XYZ file of C-alpha atoms in Angstrom:
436
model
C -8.899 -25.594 8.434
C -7.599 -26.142 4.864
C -6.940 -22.807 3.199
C -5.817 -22.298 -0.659
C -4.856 -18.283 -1.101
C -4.279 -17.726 -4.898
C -1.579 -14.961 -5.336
C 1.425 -14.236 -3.539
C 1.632 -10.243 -3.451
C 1.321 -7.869 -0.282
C -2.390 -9.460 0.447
C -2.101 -12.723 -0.579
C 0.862 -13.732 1.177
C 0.538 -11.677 4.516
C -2.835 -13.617 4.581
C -1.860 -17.057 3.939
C 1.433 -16.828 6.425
C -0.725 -15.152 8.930
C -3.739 -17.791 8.860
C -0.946 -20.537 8.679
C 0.301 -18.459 12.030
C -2.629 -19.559 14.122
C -2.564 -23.119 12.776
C -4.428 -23.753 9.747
C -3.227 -25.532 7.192
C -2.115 -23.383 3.964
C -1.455 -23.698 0.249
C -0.644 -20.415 -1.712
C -0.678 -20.853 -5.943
C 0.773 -18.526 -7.682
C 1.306 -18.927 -11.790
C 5.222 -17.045 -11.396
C 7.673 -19.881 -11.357
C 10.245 -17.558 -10.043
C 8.031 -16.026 -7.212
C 7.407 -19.601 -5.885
C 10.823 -21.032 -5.831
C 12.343 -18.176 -4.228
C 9.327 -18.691 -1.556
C 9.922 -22.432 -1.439
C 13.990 -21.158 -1.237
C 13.547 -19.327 2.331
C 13.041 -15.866 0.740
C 9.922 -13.521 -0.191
C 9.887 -11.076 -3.134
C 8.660 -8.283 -1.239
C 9.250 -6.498 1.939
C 7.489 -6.451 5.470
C 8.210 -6.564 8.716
C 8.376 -9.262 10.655
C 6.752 -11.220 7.215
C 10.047 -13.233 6.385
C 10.308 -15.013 9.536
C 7.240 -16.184 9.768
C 6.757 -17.323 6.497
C 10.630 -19.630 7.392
C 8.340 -20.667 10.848
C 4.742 -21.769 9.370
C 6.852 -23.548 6.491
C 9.651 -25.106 9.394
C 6.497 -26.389 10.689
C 4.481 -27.759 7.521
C 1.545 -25.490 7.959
C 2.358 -23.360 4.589
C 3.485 -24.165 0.956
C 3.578 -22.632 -1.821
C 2.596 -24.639 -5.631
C 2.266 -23.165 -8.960
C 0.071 -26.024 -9.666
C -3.854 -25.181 -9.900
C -5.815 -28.412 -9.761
C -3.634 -29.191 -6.784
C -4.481 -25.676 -5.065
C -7.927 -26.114 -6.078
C -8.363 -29.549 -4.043
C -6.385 -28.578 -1.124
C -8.558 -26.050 0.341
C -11.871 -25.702 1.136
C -11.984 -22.263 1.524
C -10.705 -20.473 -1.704
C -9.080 -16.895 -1.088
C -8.517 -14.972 -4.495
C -5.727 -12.449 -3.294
C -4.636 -11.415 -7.021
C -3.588 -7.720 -8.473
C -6.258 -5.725 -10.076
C -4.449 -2.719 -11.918
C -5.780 -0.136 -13.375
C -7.100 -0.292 -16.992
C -6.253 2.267 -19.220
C -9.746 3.914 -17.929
C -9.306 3.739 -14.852
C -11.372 0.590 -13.856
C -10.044 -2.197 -11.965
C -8.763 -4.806 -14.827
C -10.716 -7.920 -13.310
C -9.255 -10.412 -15.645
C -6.837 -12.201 -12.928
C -9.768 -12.584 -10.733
C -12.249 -13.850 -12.755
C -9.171 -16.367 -14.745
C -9.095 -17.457 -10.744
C -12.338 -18.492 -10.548
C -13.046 -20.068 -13.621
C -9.685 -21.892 -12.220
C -11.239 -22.967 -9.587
C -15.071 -24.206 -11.580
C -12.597 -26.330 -14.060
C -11.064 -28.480 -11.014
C -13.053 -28.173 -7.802
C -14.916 -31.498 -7.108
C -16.663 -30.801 -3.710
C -18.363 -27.463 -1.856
C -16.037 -24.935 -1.862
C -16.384 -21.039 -0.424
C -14.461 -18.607 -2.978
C -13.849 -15.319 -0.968
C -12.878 -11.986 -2.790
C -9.663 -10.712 -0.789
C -8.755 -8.605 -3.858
C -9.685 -5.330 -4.068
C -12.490 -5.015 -6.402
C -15.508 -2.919 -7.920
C -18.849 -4.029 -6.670
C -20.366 -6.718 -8.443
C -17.165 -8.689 -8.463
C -19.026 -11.718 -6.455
C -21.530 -11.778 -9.248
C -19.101 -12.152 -12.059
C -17.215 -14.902 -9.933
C -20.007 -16.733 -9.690
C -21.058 -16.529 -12.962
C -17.370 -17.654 -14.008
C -17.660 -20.626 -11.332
C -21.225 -21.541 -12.692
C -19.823 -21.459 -16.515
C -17.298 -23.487 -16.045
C -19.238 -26.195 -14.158
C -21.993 -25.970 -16.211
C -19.399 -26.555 -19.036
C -17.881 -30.007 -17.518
C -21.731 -30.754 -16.616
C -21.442 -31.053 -13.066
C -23.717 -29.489 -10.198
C -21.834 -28.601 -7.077
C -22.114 -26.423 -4.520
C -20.250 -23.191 -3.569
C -20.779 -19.834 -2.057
C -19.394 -16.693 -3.288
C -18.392 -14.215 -0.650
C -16.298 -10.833 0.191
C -13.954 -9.887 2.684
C -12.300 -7.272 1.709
C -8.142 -6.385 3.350
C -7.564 -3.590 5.287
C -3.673 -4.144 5.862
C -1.638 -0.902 5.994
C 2.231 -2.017 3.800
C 4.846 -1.439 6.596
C 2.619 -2.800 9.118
C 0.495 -5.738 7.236
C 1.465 -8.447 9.648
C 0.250 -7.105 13.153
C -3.091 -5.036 10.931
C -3.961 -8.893 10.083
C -3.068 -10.725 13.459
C -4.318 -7.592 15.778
C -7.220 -6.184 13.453
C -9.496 -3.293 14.027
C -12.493 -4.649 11.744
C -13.173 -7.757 10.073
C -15.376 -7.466 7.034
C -17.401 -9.928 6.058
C -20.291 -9.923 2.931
C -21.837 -12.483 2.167
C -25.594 -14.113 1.430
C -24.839 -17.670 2.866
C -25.372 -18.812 6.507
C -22.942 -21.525 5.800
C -20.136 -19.012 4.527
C -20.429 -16.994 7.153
C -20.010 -20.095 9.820
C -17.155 -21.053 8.230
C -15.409 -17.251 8.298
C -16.576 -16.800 11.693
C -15.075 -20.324 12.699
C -12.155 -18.760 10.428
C -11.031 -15.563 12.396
C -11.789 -16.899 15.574
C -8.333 -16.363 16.349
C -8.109 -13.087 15.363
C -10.479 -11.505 18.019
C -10.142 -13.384 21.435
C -10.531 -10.052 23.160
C -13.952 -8.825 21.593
C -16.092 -9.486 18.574
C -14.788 -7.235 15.215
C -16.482 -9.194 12.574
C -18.876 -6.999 10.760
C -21.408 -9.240 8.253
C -23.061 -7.531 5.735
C -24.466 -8.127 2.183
C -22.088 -8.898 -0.294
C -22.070 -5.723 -2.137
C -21.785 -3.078 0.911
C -18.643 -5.555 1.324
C -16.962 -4.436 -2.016
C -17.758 -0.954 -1.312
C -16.657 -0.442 1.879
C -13.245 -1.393 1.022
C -13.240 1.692 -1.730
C -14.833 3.684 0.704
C -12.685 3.368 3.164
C -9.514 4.332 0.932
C -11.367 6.981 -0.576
C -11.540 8.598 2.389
C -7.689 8.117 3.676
C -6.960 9.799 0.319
C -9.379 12.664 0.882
C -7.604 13.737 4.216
C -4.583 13.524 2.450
C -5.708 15.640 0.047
C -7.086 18.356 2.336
C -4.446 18.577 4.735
C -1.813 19.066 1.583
C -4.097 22.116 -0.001
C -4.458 23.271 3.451
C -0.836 23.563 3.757
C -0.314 25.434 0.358
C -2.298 28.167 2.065
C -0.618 28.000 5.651
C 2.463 28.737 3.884
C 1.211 31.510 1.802
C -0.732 32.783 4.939
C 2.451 32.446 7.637
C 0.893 29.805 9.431
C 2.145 26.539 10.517
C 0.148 23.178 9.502
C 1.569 21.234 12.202
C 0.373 23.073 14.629
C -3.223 23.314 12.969
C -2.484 19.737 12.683
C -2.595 19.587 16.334
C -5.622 21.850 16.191
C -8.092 19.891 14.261
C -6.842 16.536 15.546
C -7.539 16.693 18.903
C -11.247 17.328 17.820
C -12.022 13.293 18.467
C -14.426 13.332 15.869
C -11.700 14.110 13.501
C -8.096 12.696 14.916
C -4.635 12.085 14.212
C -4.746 9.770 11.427
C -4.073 10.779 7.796
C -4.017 14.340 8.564
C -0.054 14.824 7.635
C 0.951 17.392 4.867
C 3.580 15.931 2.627
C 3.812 14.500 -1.046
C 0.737 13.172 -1.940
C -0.806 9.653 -1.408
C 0.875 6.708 -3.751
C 1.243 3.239 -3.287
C -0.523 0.149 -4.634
C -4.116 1.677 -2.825
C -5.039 5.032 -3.417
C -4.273 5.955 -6.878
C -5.926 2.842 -7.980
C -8.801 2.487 -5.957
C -10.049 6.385 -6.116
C -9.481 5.802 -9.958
C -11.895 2.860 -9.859
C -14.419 4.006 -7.609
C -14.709 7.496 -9.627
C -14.904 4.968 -12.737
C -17.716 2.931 -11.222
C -19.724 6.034 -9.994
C -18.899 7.092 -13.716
C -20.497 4.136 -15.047
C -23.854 4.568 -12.909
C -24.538 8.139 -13.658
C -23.332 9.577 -10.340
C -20.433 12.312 -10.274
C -18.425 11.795 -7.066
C -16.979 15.799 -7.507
C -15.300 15.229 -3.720
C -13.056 12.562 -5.293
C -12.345 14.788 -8.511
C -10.716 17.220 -6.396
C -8.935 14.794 -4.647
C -6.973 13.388 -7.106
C -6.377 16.309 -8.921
C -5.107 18.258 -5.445
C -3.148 14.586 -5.354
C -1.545 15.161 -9.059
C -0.967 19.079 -7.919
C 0.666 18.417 -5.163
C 3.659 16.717 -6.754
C 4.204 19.612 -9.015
C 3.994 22.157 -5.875
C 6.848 20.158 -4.461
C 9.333 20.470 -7.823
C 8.226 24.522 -7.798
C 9.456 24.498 -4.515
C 12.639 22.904 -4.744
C 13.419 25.329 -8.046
C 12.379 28.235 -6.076
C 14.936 27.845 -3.968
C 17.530 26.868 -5.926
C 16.601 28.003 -9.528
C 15.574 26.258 -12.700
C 18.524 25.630 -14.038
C 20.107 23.023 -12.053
C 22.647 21.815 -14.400
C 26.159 20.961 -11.617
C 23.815 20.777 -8.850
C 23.833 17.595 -7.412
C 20.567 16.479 -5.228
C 20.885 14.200 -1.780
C 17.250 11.923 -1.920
C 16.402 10.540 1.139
C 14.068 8.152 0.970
C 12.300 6.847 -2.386
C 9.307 3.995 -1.323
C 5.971 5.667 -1.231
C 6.203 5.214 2.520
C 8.436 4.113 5.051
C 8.973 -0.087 5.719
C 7.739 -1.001 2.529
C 10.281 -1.524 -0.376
C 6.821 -0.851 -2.898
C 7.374 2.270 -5.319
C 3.830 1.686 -7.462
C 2.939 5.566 -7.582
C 5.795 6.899 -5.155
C 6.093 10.645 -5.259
C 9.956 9.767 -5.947
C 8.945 8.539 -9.743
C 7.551 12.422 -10.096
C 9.783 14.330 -8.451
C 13.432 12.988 -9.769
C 12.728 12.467 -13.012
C 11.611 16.455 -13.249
C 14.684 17.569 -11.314
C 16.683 15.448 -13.999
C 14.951 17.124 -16.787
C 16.250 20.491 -15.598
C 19.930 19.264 -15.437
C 20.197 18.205 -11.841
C 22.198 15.016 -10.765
C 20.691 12.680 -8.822
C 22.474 10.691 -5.266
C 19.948 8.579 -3.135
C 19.653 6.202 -0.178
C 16.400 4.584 0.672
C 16.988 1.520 3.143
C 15.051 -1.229 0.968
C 15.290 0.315 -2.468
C 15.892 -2.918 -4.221
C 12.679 -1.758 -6.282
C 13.756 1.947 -6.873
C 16.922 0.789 -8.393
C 15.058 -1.019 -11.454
C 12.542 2.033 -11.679
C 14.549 5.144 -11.455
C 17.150 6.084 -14.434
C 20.693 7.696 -13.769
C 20.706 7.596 -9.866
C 23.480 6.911 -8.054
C 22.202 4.740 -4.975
C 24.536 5.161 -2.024
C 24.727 2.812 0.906
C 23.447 4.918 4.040
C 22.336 8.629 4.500
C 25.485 10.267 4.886
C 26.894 8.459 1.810
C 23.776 10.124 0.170
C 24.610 14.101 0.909
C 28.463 13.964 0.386
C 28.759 16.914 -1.699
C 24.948 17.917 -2.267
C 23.826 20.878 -2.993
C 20.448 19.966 -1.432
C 18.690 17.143 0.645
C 15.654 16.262 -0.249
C 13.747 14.178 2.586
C 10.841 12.552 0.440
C 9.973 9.304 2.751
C 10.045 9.310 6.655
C 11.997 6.169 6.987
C 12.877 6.704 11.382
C 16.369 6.191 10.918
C 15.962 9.764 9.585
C 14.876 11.545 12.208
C 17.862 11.211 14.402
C 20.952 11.576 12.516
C 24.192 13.296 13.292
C 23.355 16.920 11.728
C 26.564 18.246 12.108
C 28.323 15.306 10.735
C 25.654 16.139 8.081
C 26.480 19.177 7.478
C 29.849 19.395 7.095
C 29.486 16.526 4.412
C 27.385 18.492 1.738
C 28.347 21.398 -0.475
C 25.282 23.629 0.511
C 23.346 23.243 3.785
C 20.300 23.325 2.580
C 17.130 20.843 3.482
C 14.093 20.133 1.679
C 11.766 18.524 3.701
C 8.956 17.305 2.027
C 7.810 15.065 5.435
C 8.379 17.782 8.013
C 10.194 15.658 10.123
C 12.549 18.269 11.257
C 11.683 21.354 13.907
C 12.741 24.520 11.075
C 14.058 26.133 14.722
C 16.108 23.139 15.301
C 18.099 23.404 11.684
C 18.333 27.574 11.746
C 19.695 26.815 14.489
C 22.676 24.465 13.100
C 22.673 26.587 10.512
C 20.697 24.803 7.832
C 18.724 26.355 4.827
C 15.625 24.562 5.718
C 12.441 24.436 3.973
C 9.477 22.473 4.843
C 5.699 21.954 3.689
C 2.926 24.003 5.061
C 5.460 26.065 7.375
C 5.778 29.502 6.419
């Protein structure tokens, strides 16, 4: 099949290299000159595993390319993916003016059927303003042509986007066309040789889900990082009620980790939007106030206790950061808890050293850091570390090499990825989240 993906970020290009990956035939457009000759080049502007080699593979073997030219994109491919950002506007609603510019885009050029399929994430109702934009534009040149509008919305984890989209869990599918849903079907065929995970429902359940589904990662988050304000003020130990709760199957593992607070390009945005559209329709969604308020909270609880143990005057202390992405094997910082956290310590004198293994990103967004080459580099005469991302090479270092590098011993650990009986035990001031 002939597939044109229109955007380049996290979703658009995981998709395209990964539907190229199976054998399709793909064009991705995006309007950054820059963006597409370093992808042309061999390269990719973000980072994920395992994505840059098969990106060099699928265009080694002619089944991707990349264009910044839309009337070409728009005749490649039959089926149209619209993979473009959708930040928040100053309200809090997704700003929908990328995807909408893509499918008018698409209604001034396309000459034949074409399916346009939503892989943004985007408010319900999206699919009726794209094809409203689609039907303007044609209506403008005076031409009637078919299309279908449908959604299908990305549930790709950053760190782990390439083996979510070639080994998924769910396929979402909304749409109100027979035809459209033949051709995703005949689509993701590949994608499910073991047993059917292709879910088709209306279009706007589609749209929904997606915010749903964040919404509710988010809320765990949430919970578990409240719950572990009050383990620690109680004596108690979250990871072991951790253990506790998640062995209940209807609850599990997932999401249930006490730490900084949720960031990322995801969360933030998309509980924003969905309070905004509830907003909009009359319906308070008071679970989802809480949660991003706990969210905003949490960061602060975090500075507290890094000045409770070391004071709030922290002019000549210098700070190890380990660790600045908003989560480990992803290079993103949109919302990190890093952008909160040093720029407060700063504020109150401290000095700044930090290592984060892809923090080509960091280095443009964080002010008066010193970014050190590896770990050890990173707590040579610290007064403090301060573990903020659980990045594995972490978890296993030489403590007592560690130790003997800093000034003061002491640990922050705002992932609890160390055992606090472990460093007592080499003789660490350690302090963790939720472990009293």
């Amino acid at each position: 099949m002939k597939i044109t993906v229109i955007g380049t970020g996290y979703v658009g290009l995981v998709s395209g290299t990964c539907l190229a990956e199976v054998g399709n035939e793909v064009l991705c457009l995006d309007l950054d000159p820059k963006k597409i000759e370093t992808l042309k080049a061999g390269g990719i502007p973000i980072y994920e595993p395992g994505l840059e080699d098969m990106v060099k593979r699928n265009v080694a073997a002619g089944r991707l390319s990349f264009t910044t030219n839309v009337e070409e994109s728009v005749a490649f491919g039959q089926i149209q993916f619209i993979a473009v950002g959708t930040p928040p506007d100053e309200d809090g609603s997704a700003d929908l003016q990328y995807v909408v510019a893509a499918a008018r885009n698409i209604g001034r050029h396309m000459t034949d059927y074409k399916l346009v399929v939503d892989k943004s994430t985007v408010p319900v109702g999206t699919a009726d303003k794209v094809k409203a934009a689609l039907q303007e534009e044609l209506g403008k040149r005076g031409v009637a042509l078919e299309f279908n509008v449908a959604s299908n919305p990305e549930f790709l984890k950053e760190g782990a986007a390439v083996d979510d989209f070639m080994k998924p869990d769910r396929i979402v599918i909304g749409t109100d066309s027979e035809r459209a849903t033949q051709l995703l079907r005949q689509l993701y065929a590949p994608f499910q040789r073991n047993h059917d995970r292709l879910t088709v429902m209306d279009v706007r359940s589609a749209e929904l889900t997606k915010y749903a589904a964040n919404a509710m990662l988010a809320t765990r988050i949430s919970f578990m990082n409240e719950l572990a304000v009050l383990a620690e003020k109680l004596g108690a130990d979250i990871e072991q009620v951790r253990h506790g709760i998640g062995s209940d199957p209807r609850i599990g593992y997932h999401f249930l980790y006490a730490g900084c607070g949720y960031g990322g390009s995801c969360f933030p945005k998309d509980v924003q939007a969905l309070r905004r559209t509830a907003q909009e329709n009359g319906i308070p969604l008071r679970v989802l106030d809480a949660v991003e308020e706990a969210n905003d909270a949490q960061k602060q609880v975090l500075v507290n206790k890094l000045t409770a143990k070391l004071g709030k005057d922290l002019k000549g202390k210098r700070f190890a950061m380990w660790g600045l992405a908003f989560k480990p094997n992803t290079d993103d910082m949109r919302d990190a808890p890093s952008l909160d956290i040093i720029p407060a310590l700063q504020a109150m004198g401290a000095t700044i050293q930090a290592f984060d293994p892809e923090g080509h990103e960091a280095r443009q967004m964080l002010k008066d850091v010193d970014f050190k080459a590896n770990a050890y580099e990173a707590v040579e005469g610290a007064d403090a570390v301060v573990i903020i991302t659980e990045w594995d090479q972490f978890r296993a270092l030489d403590l007592d090499r560690m130790k003997l590098l800093m000034k003061t011993p002491t640990v922050i650990d705002l992932r609890n990825i160390y055992r606090p009986e472990d460093m007592k035990a080499r003789g660490f001031r350690y302090t963790s989240v939720g472990r009293g």
